[in-house]
C-alpha positions as YAML, in Angstrom:
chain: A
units: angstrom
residues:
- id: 1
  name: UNK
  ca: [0.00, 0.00, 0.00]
- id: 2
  name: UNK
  ca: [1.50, 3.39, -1.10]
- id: 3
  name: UNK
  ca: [1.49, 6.13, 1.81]
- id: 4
  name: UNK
  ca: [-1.52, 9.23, 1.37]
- id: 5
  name: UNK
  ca: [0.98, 12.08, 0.55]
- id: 6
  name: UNK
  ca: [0.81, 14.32, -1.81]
- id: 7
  name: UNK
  ca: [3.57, 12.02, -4.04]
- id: 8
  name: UNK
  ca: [1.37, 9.19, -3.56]
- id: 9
  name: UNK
  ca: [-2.34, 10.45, -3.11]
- id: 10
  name: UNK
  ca: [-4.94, 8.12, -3.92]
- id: 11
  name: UNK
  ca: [-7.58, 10.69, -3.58]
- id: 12
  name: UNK
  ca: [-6.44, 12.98, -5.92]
- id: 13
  name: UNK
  ca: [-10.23, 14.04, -7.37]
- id: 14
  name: UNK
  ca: [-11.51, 14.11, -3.38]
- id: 15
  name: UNK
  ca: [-8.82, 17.08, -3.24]
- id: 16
  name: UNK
  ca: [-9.97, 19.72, -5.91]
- id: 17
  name: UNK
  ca: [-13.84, 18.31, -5.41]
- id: 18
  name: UNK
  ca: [-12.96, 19.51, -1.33]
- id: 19
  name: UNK
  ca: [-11.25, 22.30, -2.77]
- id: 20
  name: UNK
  ca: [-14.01, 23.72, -4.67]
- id: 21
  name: UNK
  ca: [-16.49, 22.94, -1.73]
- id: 22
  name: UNK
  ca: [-14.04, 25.70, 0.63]
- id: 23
  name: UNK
  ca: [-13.68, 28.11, -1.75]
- id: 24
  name: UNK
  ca: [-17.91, 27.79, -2.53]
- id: 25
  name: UNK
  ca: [-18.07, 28.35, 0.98]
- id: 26
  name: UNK
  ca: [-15.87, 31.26, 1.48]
- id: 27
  name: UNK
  ca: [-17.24, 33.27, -1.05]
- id: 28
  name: UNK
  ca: [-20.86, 32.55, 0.02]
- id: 29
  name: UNK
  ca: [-19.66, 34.14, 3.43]
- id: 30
  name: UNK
  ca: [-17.38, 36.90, 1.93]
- id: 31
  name: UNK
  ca: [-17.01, 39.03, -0.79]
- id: 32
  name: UNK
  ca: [-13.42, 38.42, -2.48]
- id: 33
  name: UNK
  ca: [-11.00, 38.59, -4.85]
- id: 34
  name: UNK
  ca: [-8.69, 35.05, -6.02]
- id: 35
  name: UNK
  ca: [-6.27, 36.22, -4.37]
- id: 36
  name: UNK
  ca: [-7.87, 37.54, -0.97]
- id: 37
  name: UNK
  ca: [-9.49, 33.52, -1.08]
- id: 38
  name: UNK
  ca: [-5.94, 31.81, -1.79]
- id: 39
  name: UNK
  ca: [-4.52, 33.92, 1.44]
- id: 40
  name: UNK
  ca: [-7.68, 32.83, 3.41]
- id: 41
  name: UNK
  ca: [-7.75, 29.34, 2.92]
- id: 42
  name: UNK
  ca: [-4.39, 28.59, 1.78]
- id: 43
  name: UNK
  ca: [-4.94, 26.74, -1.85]
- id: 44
  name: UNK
  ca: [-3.27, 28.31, -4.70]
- id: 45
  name: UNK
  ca: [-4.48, 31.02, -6.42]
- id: 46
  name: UNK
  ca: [-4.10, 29.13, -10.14]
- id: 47
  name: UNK
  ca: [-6.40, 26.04, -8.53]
- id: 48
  name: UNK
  ca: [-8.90, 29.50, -7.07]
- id: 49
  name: UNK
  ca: [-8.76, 30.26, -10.97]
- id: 50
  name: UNK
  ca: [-9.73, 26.83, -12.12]
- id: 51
  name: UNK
  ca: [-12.70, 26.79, -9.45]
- id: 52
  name: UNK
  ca: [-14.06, 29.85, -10.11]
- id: 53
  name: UNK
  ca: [-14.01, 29.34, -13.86]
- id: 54
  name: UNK
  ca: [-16.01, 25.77, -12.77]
- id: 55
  name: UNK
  ca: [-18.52, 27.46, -10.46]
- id: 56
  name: UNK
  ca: [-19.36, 30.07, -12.79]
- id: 57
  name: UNK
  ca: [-20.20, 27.39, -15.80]
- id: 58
  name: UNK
  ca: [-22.82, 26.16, -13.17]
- id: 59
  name: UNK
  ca: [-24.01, 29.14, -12.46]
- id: 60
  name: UNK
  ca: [-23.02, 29.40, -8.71]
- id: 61
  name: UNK
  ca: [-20.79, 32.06, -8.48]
- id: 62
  name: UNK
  ca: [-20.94, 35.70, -9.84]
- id: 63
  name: UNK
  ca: [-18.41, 39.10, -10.00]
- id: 64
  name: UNK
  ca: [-19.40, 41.48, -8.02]
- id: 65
  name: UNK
  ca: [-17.61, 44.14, -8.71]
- id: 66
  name: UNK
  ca: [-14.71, 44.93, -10.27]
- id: 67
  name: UNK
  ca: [-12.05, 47.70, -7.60]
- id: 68
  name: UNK
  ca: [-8.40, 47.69, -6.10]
- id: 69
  name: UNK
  ca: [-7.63, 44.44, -4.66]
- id: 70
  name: UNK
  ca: [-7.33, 45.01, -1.20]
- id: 71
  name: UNK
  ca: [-4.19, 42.35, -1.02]
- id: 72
  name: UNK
  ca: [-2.53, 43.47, -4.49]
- id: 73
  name: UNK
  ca: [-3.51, 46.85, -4.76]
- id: 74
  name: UNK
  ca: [-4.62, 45.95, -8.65]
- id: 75
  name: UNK
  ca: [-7.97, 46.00, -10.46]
- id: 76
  name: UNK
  ca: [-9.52, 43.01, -9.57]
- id: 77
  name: UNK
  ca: [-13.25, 41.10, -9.46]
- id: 78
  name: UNK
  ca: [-14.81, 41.10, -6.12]
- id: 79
  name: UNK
  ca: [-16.58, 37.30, -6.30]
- id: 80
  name: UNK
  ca: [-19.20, 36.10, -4.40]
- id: 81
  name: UNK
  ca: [-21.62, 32.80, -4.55]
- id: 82
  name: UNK
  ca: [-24.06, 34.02, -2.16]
- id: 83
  name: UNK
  ca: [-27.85, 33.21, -3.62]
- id: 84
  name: UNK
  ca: [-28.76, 37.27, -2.56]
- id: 85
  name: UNK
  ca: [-25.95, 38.59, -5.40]
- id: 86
  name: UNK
  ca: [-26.60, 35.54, -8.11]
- id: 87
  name: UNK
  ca: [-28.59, 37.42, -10.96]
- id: 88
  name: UNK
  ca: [-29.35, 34.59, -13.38]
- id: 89
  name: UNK
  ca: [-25.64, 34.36, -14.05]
- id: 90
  name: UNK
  ca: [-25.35, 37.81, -14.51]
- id: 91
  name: UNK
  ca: [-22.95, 40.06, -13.61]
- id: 92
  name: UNK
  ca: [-24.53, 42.37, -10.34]
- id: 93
  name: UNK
  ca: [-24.47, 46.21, -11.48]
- id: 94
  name: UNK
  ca: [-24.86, 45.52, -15.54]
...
């Protein structure tokens, strides 16, 4: 039996399902940018990326706004996937 580490992880598709599942949750709590999410719960921003991109096909996450990220001081998206600020997968404000 191979050892669970991250050479030898048999769960490989449990991690980015689990993945998705925190960053659902911490933008249905907060509104964020990638990179505000990747310093919160500690998964890379390029996985945040691939998420997003995932939960907005489904329809579950939206861009709130787009201002000065308040961790990289560039323009950024503020996301959220709270069911108040989903607009029939529209952008909030257009």
């Amino acid at each position: 039996m191979k050892p669970n580490t991250p050479l030898h992880n048999n769960n490989k598709g449990n991690i980015s399902s689990t993945q998705k599942q925190v960053v659902f949750r911490c933008l249905s709590k907060n509104i964020a940018t990638a990179t505000m999410v990747s310093q919160a719960t500690g998964i890379a921003q390029k996985n945040i990326c691939r998420h997003k991109r995932a939960l907005e096909k489904a329809g579950l996450l939206c861009q709130v706004e787009r201002k000065m990220c308040k961790c990289t001081g560039f323009l950024a998206w503020y996301l959220s996937t709270s069911p108040e600020l989903l607009n029939n997968g529209k952008e909030v404000g257009q």
